[in-house]
């Protein structure tokens, strides 16, 4: 208690120090940068990241933006000229553009005067064309596999514009997404000058741009609505200015300190990091609420303010320290994951929970010492119970839970077991999956653009496949070419694939050109010696597509697989189908999937592993701490059971609803365990305290429920409403996290008020009754 004396002695200095520290470190919040890029999830030595870098080194940036311009049946010269104007502005004004491809500059391979020589010129050479000529050119392009559903729709009414990019500057000069997002931002600015055109914009950089923008906007809304919800619930539950303002200011200072340190440590904001302020609000509010509630209950009895504070800290300081440790352990379970954002979340949230405890002592405690609460008059002492508890709905609520626990503890345990067993079926249906576009509401303009493009043209996203021969010029081997064609034909027929492209397309174009543009010769050559000739003819004719489709040494080839916006589960299925086909039909091909879509699939796989390992780590470490503190394995295990129940029931409900467990929801189980254990610690500590006084499990339970039960209801309501702020999101992940975590907190409250005491009464972990 010397710490309390020191803080109270220098209470003004302690408050000033807390505010200055918060102000100083909080300044760094302004320098926080946001990076939701898929590259930011991996360490540099990760195999998936290394594979992507190798792809970049060989084939360049895989990012593309696809613009679809719908003529609505008016494919005339005016429309083509407007599209051409748009293309030129995109090429000049958009950052990091490598090339902008459309029918006006797409390569058309033609023979020169019927000879074996070819020339490469644009499909559309100028716009001095009649409507009939335009119809003829567009119909021919729509019938050509090289352009159909890529640069022109099959019905000839829609034009596609493909914007590909150079490699972004080295990381360190800025986040990848900082550069990636520049292009969509500028494209939307340019399109303001082309309102007469019906243009849809899709692609990975577009997803990244809106993702970053929306998360930044929603993150501010989450914090604001969380604070408002917390303010309202504090006012409703505590019904006092002191009980409202002190906890609110304490957690607010904790959030500012935590996020300032987040920048000092060099971390960047992402969807997970944006959740940290709300998590700190939830875990930090409990300490100050317990402090104030206990202090007021003692102070009104007429003891001195200093004595009330001493007795309060003597009663709750150990549980507060223990809850901070267990919460920090729950968050730190993410430290061992392979995903950097999840690891950073674990580190910072654990630090934030410690900061919240520190601010409770350094700020809430000295501020509380200045407050004035009217003690009971001596004549009211006998009526203390009536005065403090009359017409209190929270007391009545807690009292209602005591009756079945006292009468039927065994039945309560059986019902809890049945509920967990039923929920286990839902847990088995959990899907670790991310589907950004599909998780948006159907009314969202971005989803509408993606759905429209996917339904009319060749796909809004892509999967990259590399076939490595392992030897120089291996790509020119006719056996390899035939196997690659088999694979590409299989991909073209796959239900998840809308379009593919590879160097075989250019080879077939050349072969057709030197055979009088006869479509029967749109095929790979039949003889090995023809391969080199066709490739040479293409390059000498001015072809420029090979840099994206074959490596410089001709030792590997690249197939771009255009798809609609797929979930990670869809991508995983596509990979499996292709690998099975290769093993069965073309076993000599050595293929590897890479690119943004595949990287997100690997993220989902890591998340799946992280969820299990993080929960096991959190359970074992928290169990060890509880066992050491309570000096009883039985009590340590007993304290864990009521906190596993909310995890199982909540995840079971998530599985039953079919919600995807993405990178937001994957943190749910360890957080539930780390946060909900707090109330259990306070309940068991208080139960043991009263049992040591009266020696009766029944009497100790009643005293515990009436003394701390209402505070547990308070903290659950406050934290639950605060977490509901995540429902202010158009993303499915935060929305599902909101209702599922609220459900978990409610179930945890029921467990603490009913299941925990029921088990204590049945198993009697404190020893025999006196």
XYZ file of C-alpha atoms in Angstrom:
770
model
C 0.000 0.000 0.000
C 3.036 2.275 -0.022
C 2.348 2.873 -3.689
C -1.102 4.211 -2.823
C 0.392 6.502 -0.176
C 2.984 7.845 -2.623
C 0.392 8.441 -5.343
C -1.972 10.143 -2.931
C 0.837 12.243 -1.468
C 1.844 13.478 -4.899
C -1.580 13.206 -6.490
C -1.467 16.541 -8.312
C 1.967 15.698 -9.698
C 0.708 12.255 -10.723
C -2.222 13.739 -12.645
C 0.014 16.317 -14.349
C 2.582 13.642 -15.222
C -0.149 11.443 -16.753
C -1.440 14.277 -18.883
C 2.018 15.427 -20.013
C 3.058 11.878 -20.873
C -0.112 11.360 -22.875
C 0.267 14.683 -24.661
C 3.925 14.051 -25.516
C 3.553 10.501 -26.824
C 0.169 11.289 -28.354
C 1.847 13.710 -30.749
C 3.242 10.739 -32.641
C -0.276 9.615 -33.563
C -0.288 12.277 -36.259
C 2.564 10.465 -38.021
C 0.791 7.108 -38.211
C 0.680 5.695 -41.738
C -1.756 3.204 -43.160
C -0.806 0.090 -45.108
C -3.336 -2.617 -45.895
C -1.273 -4.110 -48.711
C -1.042 -7.873 -48.887
C 2.748 -7.549 -48.984
C 2.685 -6.008 -45.505
C 1.423 -9.269 -44.011
C 4.645 -11.194 -44.620
C 8.191 -11.128 -43.355
C 10.842 -10.817 -46.055
C 11.982 -14.421 -45.703
C 8.512 -15.935 -45.953
C 8.328 -18.434 -48.863
C 5.111 -16.880 -50.197
C 6.662 -13.416 -50.137
C 9.878 -14.662 -51.738
C 7.867 -16.309 -54.517
C 6.031 -13.064 -55.193
C 9.295 -11.099 -55.309
C 10.756 -13.606 -57.760
C 7.702 -13.132 -59.927
C 8.112 -9.347 -59.786
C 11.791 -9.629 -60.710
C 10.943 -11.741 -63.753
C 7.625 -10.445 -65.014
C 7.163 -7.119 -63.288
C 4.196 -5.776 -61.382
C 1.066 -7.972 -61.483
C -1.233 -5.060 -60.600
C -3.677 -3.940 -63.255
C -6.718 -1.705 -63.399
C -9.451 -2.608 -65.843
C -11.775 0.071 -67.169
C -14.911 -0.974 -69.013
C -16.527 1.625 -71.278
C -20.059 0.695 -72.321
C -21.209 2.215 -75.615
C -24.837 1.207 -74.980
C -25.179 0.312 -78.651
C -23.543 3.504 -79.982
C -20.103 2.278 -81.039
C -19.384 5.207 -83.356
C -16.445 7.481 -84.130
C -17.391 9.941 -81.391
C -17.392 7.205 -78.773
C -14.032 5.821 -79.973
C -12.441 9.266 -79.948
C -13.596 9.916 -76.392
C -12.171 6.579 -75.284
C -8.918 7.351 -77.098
C -8.729 10.704 -75.317
C -9.263 8.963 -71.990
C -6.537 6.424 -72.772
C -4.006 9.142 -73.585
C -4.732 10.952 -70.331
C -4.401 7.743 -68.350
C -1.058 7.090 -69.984
C 0.225 10.604 -69.272
C -1.244 11.400 -65.878
C -1.473 8.206 -63.842
C 1.528 7.331 -61.684
C 3.642 4.217 -62.310
C 1.840 3.317 -65.558
C 3.708 0.848 -67.737
C 1.204 0.712 -70.568
C -2.448 1.365 -71.296
C -3.899 -1.134 -73.738
C -7.153 -0.948 -75.704
C -8.281 -1.724 -79.265
C -6.787 1.540 -80.440
C -3.238 0.355 -79.671
C -3.584 -3.405 -79.163
C -1.248 -5.530 -81.226
C -2.699 -6.906 -84.431
C -0.344 -9.385 -86.125
C -0.605 -9.353 -89.921
C 1.423 -10.831 -92.732
C 3.270 -8.471 -95.082
C 1.895 -8.895 -98.579
C 1.205 -12.574 -98.024
C 4.861 -13.322 -97.218
C 6.328 -15.111 -94.233
C 7.111 -11.710 -92.702
C 4.702 -10.163 -90.203
C 4.010 -6.640 -89.077
C 2.391 -5.565 -85.860
C 0.053 -2.603 -85.899
C -2.921 -1.412 -83.836
C -6.278 -3.076 -84.310
C -7.772 0.359 -84.863
C -5.505 2.461 -87.083
C -7.102 5.891 -86.804
C -10.745 6.870 -86.526
C -11.498 8.017 -90.054
C -13.974 5.185 -90.383
C -17.604 4.849 -91.356
C -20.100 3.223 -89.057
C -19.987 0.149 -91.258
C -16.207 -0.062 -91.055
C -16.318 0.360 -87.275
C -18.891 -2.420 -87.040
C -16.685 -4.661 -89.182
C -13.516 -3.999 -87.149
C -15.218 -4.439 -83.776
C -17.019 -7.592 -84.918
C -13.713 -9.039 -86.088
C -12.028 -8.137 -82.791
C -14.926 -9.601 -80.782
C -14.535 -12.874 -82.673
C -10.774 -13.007 -82.081
C -9.748 -14.996 -78.950
C -6.878 -12.558 -78.402
C -9.262 -9.653 -77.753
C -12.659 -11.135 -76.940
C -13.816 -10.360 -73.385
C -10.487 -8.691 -72.737
C -10.501 -5.571 -74.892
C -13.990 -5.931 -76.336
C -17.090 -7.773 -75.209
C -18.379 -10.748 -77.163
C -21.317 -8.669 -78.424
C -18.999 -5.855 -79.557
C -20.733 -3.188 -77.481
C -18.215 -2.689 -74.662
C -14.554 -1.703 -74.809
C -11.987 -2.699 -72.227
C -8.972 -0.645 -71.172
C -6.168 -2.441 -69.331
C -3.821 -0.262 -67.272
C -0.691 -2.162 -66.213
C 2.019 -0.794 -63.943
C 5.754 -0.687 -63.459
C 7.236 -1.860 -60.192
C 6.619 0.505 -57.307
C 9.563 2.179 -55.553
C 11.415 0.174 -52.945
C 9.647 -0.100 -49.610
C 11.112 2.356 -47.115
C 10.294 5.368 -49.259
C 6.628 4.658 -48.537
C 4.226 1.778 -48.094
C 3.308 -0.296 -51.139
C -0.300 0.794 -50.870
C 0.739 4.435 -50.690
C 2.027 4.063 -54.253
C -0.619 1.559 -55.356
C -3.454 3.897 -54.334
C -2.169 6.847 -56.329
C -3.391 5.357 -59.598
C -7.067 4.805 -58.662
C -7.233 8.206 -57.001
C -6.011 9.911 -60.181
C -8.164 7.761 -62.464
C -11.324 8.788 -60.641
C -10.261 12.430 -60.935
C -9.735 12.048 -64.680
C -13.098 10.327 -65.132
C -14.841 13.447 -63.832
C -14.043 14.941 -67.251
C -15.647 11.966 -69.010
C -19.074 11.892 -67.434
C -20.545 11.287 -70.904
C -18.909 7.841 -70.859
C -20.290 4.961 -68.799
C -17.020 3.682 -67.329
C -16.617 1.024 -64.619
C -13.256 0.707 -62.838
C -12.065 -2.526 -61.199
C -8.864 -4.317 -60.204
C -6.703 -4.977 -57.161
C -5.438 -1.366 -56.826
C -9.061 -0.189 -56.832
C -9.891 -2.596 -54.013
C -6.823 -1.384 -52.115
C -7.758 2.274 -52.622
C -11.303 1.921 -51.306
C -10.206 -0.463 -48.581
C -7.710 2.034 -47.175
C -10.089 4.954 -47.530
C -13.049 3.202 -45.948
C -11.042 1.702 -43.096
C -9.598 5.111 -42.226
C -13.050 6.693 -42.251
C -14.690 3.833 -40.394
C -11.882 3.658 -37.831
C -12.688 7.191 -36.727
C -16.393 6.336 -36.588
C -15.647 3.194 -34.553
C -13.767 5.179 -31.916
C -16.318 7.998 -31.816
C -19.347 5.722 -31.538
C -17.478 3.550 -29.033
C -16.793 6.555 -26.818
C -20.381 7.780 -27.117
C -21.729 4.326 -26.323
C -19.380 4.031 -23.372
C -20.369 7.489 -22.111
C -24.066 6.630 -22.258
C -23.644 3.243 -20.575
C -21.428 4.671 -17.836
C -24.053 7.316 -17.145
C -26.853 4.725 -17.089
C -25.037 2.202 -14.906
C -23.172 4.458 -12.463
C -25.687 7.341 -12.415
C -22.981 9.774 -11.362
C -20.661 12.267 -12.961
C -17.688 10.737 -11.143
C -18.490 7.231 -12.284
C -18.904 8.445 -15.852
C -16.045 10.856 -16.440
C -13.158 9.219 -14.561
C -13.349 5.826 -16.373
C -13.958 7.530 -19.708
C -10.972 9.869 -19.360
C -8.772 7.033 -18.069
C -9.360 4.774 -21.070
C -9.154 7.700 -23.492
C -5.692 8.596 -22.168
C -4.738 4.907 -22.428
C -5.810 4.781 -26.079
C -3.810 7.903 -26.968
C -0.692 6.526 -25.259
C -1.078 3.146 -26.924
C -1.513 4.528 -30.436
C 1.343 6.994 -29.957
C 3.619 4.108 -29.026
C 2.288 2.212 -32.053
C 3.896 4.815 -34.299
C 7.084 5.022 -32.205
C 7.563 1.277 -32.622
C 7.375 1.724 -36.398
C 4.072 -0.090 -36.907
C 1.608 0.913 -39.627
C -2.167 1.085 -39.479
C -4.307 -1.610 -41.067
C -7.765 -3.043 -40.523
C -6.576 -4.952 -37.463
C -4.710 -1.984 -35.989
C -7.805 0.195 -36.352
C -9.504 -2.138 -33.860
C -6.936 -1.500 -31.129
C -8.543 1.693 -29.712
C -11.882 -0.071 -29.215
C -10.187 -3.093 -27.675
C -8.306 -0.857 -25.225
C -11.549 0.917 -24.360
C -13.123 -2.453 -23.572
C -10.283 -3.974 -21.557
C -9.305 -0.747 -19.801
C -12.719 0.274 -18.568
C -13.021 -2.590 -16.091
C -10.231 -1.518 -13.741
C -11.471 2.031 -13.236
C -15.110 0.928 -12.898
C -14.176 -1.644 -10.246
C -12.040 0.966 -8.473
C -14.795 3.579 -8.327
C -17.600 1.146 -7.489
C -15.701 -0.383 -4.574
C -14.512 2.985 -3.299
C -18.024 4.445 -3.285
C -19.507 1.415 -1.531
C -16.938 1.791 1.259
C -16.879 5.581 1.459
C -20.633 5.929 1.954
C -20.302 3.785 5.069
C -18.595 6.732 6.778
C -14.928 5.709 6.756
C -12.371 8.305 5.771
C -11.561 8.832 2.128
C -7.995 7.615 2.586
C -9.142 4.525 4.463
C -11.742 3.807 1.789
C -9.067 4.002 -0.902
C -6.722 1.743 1.078
C -9.401 -0.861 1.666
C -10.470 -0.671 -1.972
C -6.957 -1.235 -3.269
C -6.348 -4.010 -0.760
C -9.417 -5.794 -2.034
C -9.075 -5.318 -5.799
C -5.398 -4.536 -6.574
C -4.417 -8.212 -6.940
C -7.428 -9.055 -9.142
C -6.700 -5.933 -11.230
C -3.080 -6.976 -11.675
C -4.109 -10.524 -12.478
C -6.717 -9.459 -15.029
C -4.155 -7.240 -16.739
C -1.700 -10.130 -16.951
C -4.282 -12.545 -18.319
C -5.589 -10.000 -20.838
C -2.051 -9.215 -21.989
C -1.368 -12.931 -22.345
C -4.515 -13.321 -24.422
C -3.382 -10.588 -26.796
C 0.256 -11.683 -26.837
C -0.818 -15.080 -28.174
C -0.659 -13.459 -31.613
C 3.060 -12.774 -31.260
C 3.898 -16.238 -32.546
C 1.931 -15.928 -35.768
C 3.683 -15.572 -39.128
C 1.539 -12.587 -40.107
C 3.035 -9.205 -39.230
C -0.206 -7.199 -38.705
C -1.541 -9.867 -36.350
C 1.768 -9.953 -34.493
C 1.807 -6.163 -34.162
C -1.788 -6.200 -32.923
C -0.839 -8.704 -30.230
C 2.146 -6.678 -29.072
C 0.387 -3.339 -28.978
C -2.888 -4.548 -27.483
C -0.932 -6.300 -24.712
C 0.992 -3.084 -24.061
C -2.269 -1.145 -24.141
C -3.822 -3.333 -21.442
C -0.801 -2.682 -19.213
C -1.020 1.041 -19.942
C -4.710 1.005 -18.965
C -3.800 -0.452 -15.573
C -1.043 2.111 -15.125
C -3.389 4.977 -15.946
C -5.900 3.612 -13.436
C -3.303 4.075 -10.691
C -1.588 7.219 -11.968
C -4.686 9.110 -13.141
C -7.994 7.565 -11.974
C -6.866 6.971 -8.386
C -5.575 10.505 -7.649
C -8.532 12.107 -9.439
C -10.866 9.923 -7.411
C -9.222 11.172 -4.213
C -10.433 14.704 -5.005
C -14.057 13.679 -5.441
C -16.794 14.220 -2.893
C -19.291 11.460 -2.128
C -21.795 12.007 0.672
C -21.189 9.460 3.428
C -24.196 7.994 5.220
C -25.299 9.858 8.304
C -24.841 7.907 11.521
C -28.580 7.565 11.879
C -28.809 5.988 8.414
C -26.269 3.274 9.089
C -28.872 0.719 9.949
C -30.739 1.485 6.725
C -27.645 1.328 4.537
C -28.846 -1.690 2.565
C -32.215 -0.103 1.869
C -30.688 3.228 0.851
C -28.002 1.904 -1.434
C -29.972 -0.881 -3.098
C -33.613 0.146 -3.224
C -35.196 -0.027 -6.686
C -31.857 -0.973 -8.260
C -32.654 -3.034 -11.365
C -29.105 -4.366 -11.502
C -29.376 -5.774 -7.984
C -32.668 -7.449 -8.835
C -31.111 -8.900 -11.981
C -28.181 -10.364 -10.063
C -30.446 -11.699 -7.316
C -32.526 -13.529 -9.905
C -29.453 -15.480 -11.002
C -28.645 -16.618 -7.470
C -31.827 -18.626 -6.975
C -31.270 -21.359 -9.620
C -27.564 -21.551 -8.742
C -28.319 -22.273 -5.099
C -31.110 -24.768 -5.852
C -29.881 -26.525 -8.993
C -26.089 -26.159 -9.461
C -25.784 -29.611 -11.044
C -28.541 -28.900 -13.554
C -26.825 -25.654 -14.585
C -23.568 -27.530 -15.257
C -25.420 -30.139 -17.337
C -27.215 -27.462 -19.379
C -23.905 -25.696 -20.015
C -22.382 -28.981 -21.207
C -25.287 -29.563 -23.605
C -24.978 -26.005 -24.963
C -21.255 -26.454 -25.609
C -21.856 -29.804 -27.311
C -24.491 -28.274 -29.595
C -22.274 -25.307 -30.429
C -19.403 -27.639 -31.321
C -21.235 -28.632 -34.507
C -21.175 -25.008 -35.590
C -17.469 -24.732 -34.787
C -16.784 -27.566 -37.222
C -18.444 -25.516 -39.992
C -16.142 -22.516 -39.568
C -14.560 -21.301 -42.788
C -11.321 -19.306 -42.730
C -11.954 -17.201 -45.779
C -11.637 -13.670 -47.132
C -13.787 -12.276 -49.922
C -13.512 -8.505 -49.930
C -15.895 -7.748 -52.795
C -18.391 -10.458 -51.900
C -18.485 -9.223 -48.301
C -19.617 -5.768 -49.403
C -23.371 -5.116 -49.487
C -24.933 -5.524 -52.930
C -25.916 -1.845 -52.845
C -22.297 -0.695 -52.556
C -21.162 1.078 -55.787
C -17.798 -0.680 -55.783
C -19.378 -4.121 -55.603
C -21.842 -3.146 -58.324
C -18.961 -2.158 -60.611
C -17.141 -5.440 -59.976
C -20.294 -7.515 -60.464
C -21.098 -5.643 -63.685
C -17.639 -6.156 -65.145
C -17.537 -9.805 -64.085
C -20.856 -10.369 -65.789
C -20.029 -8.616 -69.058
C -16.269 -8.902 -69.637
C -13.226 -11.008 -68.851
C -12.871 -10.642 -65.105
C -11.964 -8.039 -62.524
C -9.196 -9.962 -60.743
C -6.383 -12.308 -61.683
C -4.352 -15.272 -60.517
C -0.795 -15.595 -61.788
C 0.661 -18.974 -62.761
C 4.313 -19.541 -63.634
C 5.556 -22.692 -65.376
C 9.297 -23.123 -64.833
C 11.319 -25.370 -67.178
C 14.512 -25.088 -65.130
C 16.694 -24.540 -68.191
C 17.491 -21.736 -70.599
C 15.269 -21.699 -73.697
C 13.199 -24.465 -72.152
C 10.045 -22.526 -73.035
C 10.812 -23.066 -76.728
C 10.613 -26.842 -76.362
C 7.551 -28.010 -78.315
C 6.733 -30.628 -75.684
C 6.584 -27.909 -73.054
C 4.459 -25.756 -75.349
C 1.976 -28.575 -75.913
C 1.697 -29.223 -72.188
C 1.231 -25.517 -71.538
C -1.510 -25.385 -74.159
C -3.280 -28.316 -72.498
C -3.116 -26.467 -69.219
C -4.353 -23.198 -70.718
C -7.223 -24.989 -72.483
C -8.162 -26.617 -69.177
C -8.102 -23.230 -67.461
C -10.274 -21.678 -70.172
C -12.892 -24.310 -69.444
C -12.752 -24.035 -65.674
C -15.953 -22.589 -64.127
C -14.007 -20.072 -62.007
C -11.939 -18.758 -64.954
C -13.175 -16.120 -67.372
C -10.082 -15.667 -69.517
C -6.403 -16.597 -69.789
C -3.435 -15.170 -71.644
C 0.096 -16.423 -72.295
C 2.838 -16.210 -74.924
C 0.988 -18.955 -76.798
C -1.579 -16.339 -77.834
C 1.037 -14.305 -79.684
C 2.548 -17.446 -81.203
C -0.867 -18.505 -82.522
C -1.474 -15.022 -83.924
C 1.786 -15.137 -85.868
C 1.069 -18.638 -87.130
C -2.341 -17.506 -88.347
C -0.887 -14.407 -89.997
C 1.692 -16.279 -92.086
C -1.076 -18.629 -93.256
C -3.153 -15.911 -94.795
C -5.025 -15.031 -91.593
C -6.815 -18.355 -91.794
C -8.386 -18.998 -88.365
C -7.679 -22.701 -88.760
C -4.027 -21.872 -88.141
C -4.696 -20.058 -84.870
C -2.737 -22.879 -83.224
C 0.712 -23.827 -82.018
C 3.093 -25.160 -84.678
C 3.374 -28.853 -85.363
C 7.172 -28.897 -85.758
C 9.905 -27.964 -83.294
C 11.825 -25.865 -85.828
C 8.786 -23.663 -86.397
C 8.721 -22.532 -82.771
C 11.847 -20.405 -82.956
C 10.763 -18.956 -86.300
C 7.395 -17.833 -84.980
C 8.901 -16.271 -81.871
C 11.527 -14.477 -83.953
C 8.907 -13.197 -86.395
C 6.885 -11.765 -83.525
C 9.805 -9.985 -81.901
C 11.242 -8.691 -85.188
C 7.792 -7.409 -86.113
C 7.796 -5.169 -83.059
C 5.807 -7.297 -80.596
C 6.088 -6.168 -76.978
C 3.954 -8.625 -75.016
C 6.646 -11.225 -74.313
C 8.108 -9.296 -71.385
C 4.921 -10.093 -69.461
C 4.614 -13.696 -70.605
C 8.088 -15.259 -70.822
C 11.286 -14.742 -68.834
C 14.329 -13.082 -70.373
C 16.194 -16.413 -70.583
C 13.105 -18.227 -71.863
C 13.312 -20.612 -68.927
C 9.799 -19.934 -67.595
C 6.415 -18.852 -68.914
C 3.575 -16.965 -67.301
C -0.167 -17.501 -67.647
C -2.437 -14.756 -66.411
C -5.743 -16.226 -65.232
C -8.490 -13.603 -65.230
C -11.339 -14.346 -62.855
C -14.296 -12.666 -61.276
C -13.773 -11.464 -57.708
C -13.134 -14.744 -55.912
C -13.008 -15.656 -52.255
C -9.843 -17.216 -50.882
C -11.746 -20.493 -50.749
C -12.439 -20.229 -54.489
C -8.777 -19.518 -55.216
C -7.769 -22.488 -53.084
C -10.190 -24.683 -55.037
C -8.819 -23.410 -58.348
C -5.258 -24.152 -57.250
C -6.213 -27.672 -56.199
C -8.050 -28.381 -59.456
C -5.132 -27.138 -61.544
C -2.541 -29.053 -59.521
C -4.614 -32.215 -59.852
C -4.879 -31.689 -63.617
C -1.147 -31.123 -63.977
C -0.301 -34.269 -61.999
C -2.725 -36.257 -64.107
C -2.275 -34.821 -67.605
C 0.983 -32.828 -67.751
C 3.230 -34.170 -64.975
C 6.358 -32.687 -66.543
C 5.114 -29.135 -65.913
C 6.515 -27.437 -62.815
C 3.951 -24.792 -61.906
C 3.647 -22.237 -59.141
C 0.772 -19.909 -58.255
C 1.476 -16.365 -57.143
C 0.055 -12.853 -57.239
C -2.295 -10.892 -55.015
C -5.153 -13.412 -54.997
C -2.866 -16.275 -54.034
C -1.159 -14.202 -51.384
C -4.522 -13.566 -49.752
C -5.152 -17.312 -49.803
C -1.890 -17.898 -47.985
C -2.938 -15.221 -45.491
C -6.139 -17.189 -44.863
C -4.112 -20.378 -44.341
C -1.831 -18.623 -41.869
C -4.880 -17.236 -40.097
C -6.328 -20.723 -39.796
C -3.163 -21.964 -38.133
C -2.865 -18.820 -36.005
C -6.371 -19.167 -34.606
C -5.672 -22.635 -33.219
C -2.152 -21.928 -31.956
C -3.088 -18.543 -30.483
C -6.013 -20.006 -28.575
C -3.943 -22.915 -27.232
C -1.157 -20.544 -26.171
C -3.621 -18.148 -24.520
C -5.391 -20.985 -22.715
C -2.224 -22.627 -21.401
C -0.498 -19.428 -20.282
C -3.595 -17.989 -18.622
C -4.271 -21.340 -16.961
C -0.692 -21.385 -15.633
C -1.056 -17.857 -14.217
C -4.409 -18.635 -12.613
C -3.017 -21.811 -11.073
C -0.004 -19.994 -9.638
C -2.008 -17.096 -8.252
C -4.748 -19.238 -6.718
C -2.179 -21.903 -5.758
C -4.540 -24.600 -6.917
C -4.681 -26.587 -10.147
C -8.345 -27.320 -9.502
C -9.178 -23.629 -9.071
C -7.033 -22.707 -12.058
C -8.859 -25.191 -14.276
C -12.221 -24.232 -12.826
C -11.574 -20.589 -13.669
C -10.832 -21.478 -17.311
C -13.940 -23.545 -18.034
C -16.446 -20.640 -17.833
C -14.257 -18.729 -20.289
C -13.922 -21.515 -22.826
C -17.709 -21.831 -22.943
C -18.236 -18.323 -24.473
C -15.534 -19.072 -27.059
C -17.150 -22.327 -28.164
C -20.715 -21.000 -28.153
C -19.785 -17.816 -30.027
C -17.680 -19.550 -32.673
C -20.436 -22.145 -32.962
C -22.964 -19.397 -33.726
C -20.581 -17.865 -36.274
C -20.244 -21.270 -37.938
C -24.014 -21.840 -37.934
C -24.676 -18.485 -39.599
C -22.155 -19.295 -42.327
C -20.138 -16.132 -41.694
C -16.616 -16.171 -43.057
C -13.844 -16.154 -40.478
C -11.496 -13.577 -42.010
C -8.504 -11.749 -40.569
C -10.776 -9.691 -38.306
C -12.705 -12.606 -36.849
C -9.646 -14.808 -36.408
C -8.632 -12.755 -33.358
C -11.969 -13.466 -31.703
C -11.197 -16.584 -29.637
C -8.020 -15.360 -27.869
C -9.621 -11.956 -27.247
C -12.731 -13.532 -25.719
C -10.540 -15.658 -23.493
C -8.220 -12.804 -22.538
C -10.966 -10.257 -21.834
C -13.714 -12.402 -20.321
C -11.290 -13.996 -17.844
C -11.173 -10.592 -16.112
C -14.669 -10.900 -14.656
C -13.977 -14.490 -13.608
C -10.867 -13.403 -11.729
C -12.769 -10.706 -9.851
C -15.635 -13.086 -9.085
C -13.494 -15.984 -7.817
C -11.208 -13.668 -5.837
C -14.186 -12.077 -4.116
C -15.872 -15.455 -3.588
C -12.752 -16.820 -1.893
C -12.499 -13.646 0.231
C -16.041 -14.021 1.572
C -15.658 -17.796 2.019
C -12.603 -17.220 4.192
C -14.794 -15.018 6.409
C -17.975 -17.062 6.682
C -16.899 -20.590 5.735
C -20.143 -21.204 3.800
C -20.251 -21.594 0.003
C -23.896 -20.518 -0.100
C -23.450 -17.394 2.012
C -20.165 -16.496 0.288
C -21.873 -16.792 -3.096
C -24.717 -14.487 -2.090
C -22.311 -11.910 -0.669
C -20.140 -12.133 -3.779
C -23.067 -11.716 -6.150
C -24.475 -8.734 -4.305
C -21.112 -7.023 -3.860
C -19.515 -7.535 -7.263
C -22.227 -9.005 -9.475
C -23.687 -5.628 -10.374
C -20.202 -4.331 -11.304
C -19.723 -7.311 -13.636
C -23.043 -6.425 -15.264
C -21.801 -2.832 -15.611
C -18.493 -3.746 -17.255
C -20.166 -6.245 -19.585
C -22.785 -3.756 -20.711
C -20.223 -0.990 -21.199
C -17.732 -3.163 -23.106
C -20.468 -4.855 -25.113
C -22.012 -1.605 -26.276
C -18.554 -0.269 -27.068
C -17.832 -3.290 -29.285
C -21.119 -2.780 -31.085
C -19.483 0.283 -32.652
C -17.942 -2.148 -35.168
C -21.435 -2.652 -36.572
C -20.992 0.797 -38.154
C -19.139 -0.891 -41.002
C -20.008 -1.961 -44.496
C -17.402 -4.705 -44.219
C -18.702 -8.111 -43.170
C -15.717 -8.837 -40.915
C -16.079 -5.974 -38.387
C -19.872 -6.333 -38.461
C -19.702 -10.024 -37.577
C -16.998 -9.310 -35.001
C -19.368 -6.805 -33.338
C -22.336 -9.112 -32.811
C -20.225 -12.186 -32.075
C -18.057 -10.465 -29.451
C -21.152 -8.879 -27.880
C -22.680 -12.360 -27.712
C -19.483 -13.717 -26.175
C -19.454 -11.055 -23.470
C -23.095 -11.730 -22.624
C -22.492 -15.492 -22.436
C -19.401 -14.843 -20.311
C -21.490 -12.771 -17.891
C -23.996 -15.619 -17.544
C -21.101 -18.014 -16.986
C -19.593 -15.832 -14.249
C -22.891 -15.256 -12.453
C -24.221 -18.813 -12.745
C -21.846 -21.463 -14.100
C -18.767 -20.408 -12.122
C -20.558 -20.394 -8.747
C -22.386 -23.609 -9.662
C -19.062 -25.362 -10.241
C -17.627 -23.881 -7.052
C -20.582 -25.220 -5.082
C -20.331 -28.666 -6.661
C -16.546 -29.119 -6.615
C -15.778 -27.024 -3.475
C -12.293 -25.803 -4.486
C -11.850 -23.651 -1.354
C -11.988 -26.620 0.985
C -14.543 -27.869 3.447
C -17.182 -25.619 4.900
C -16.858 -24.576 8.524
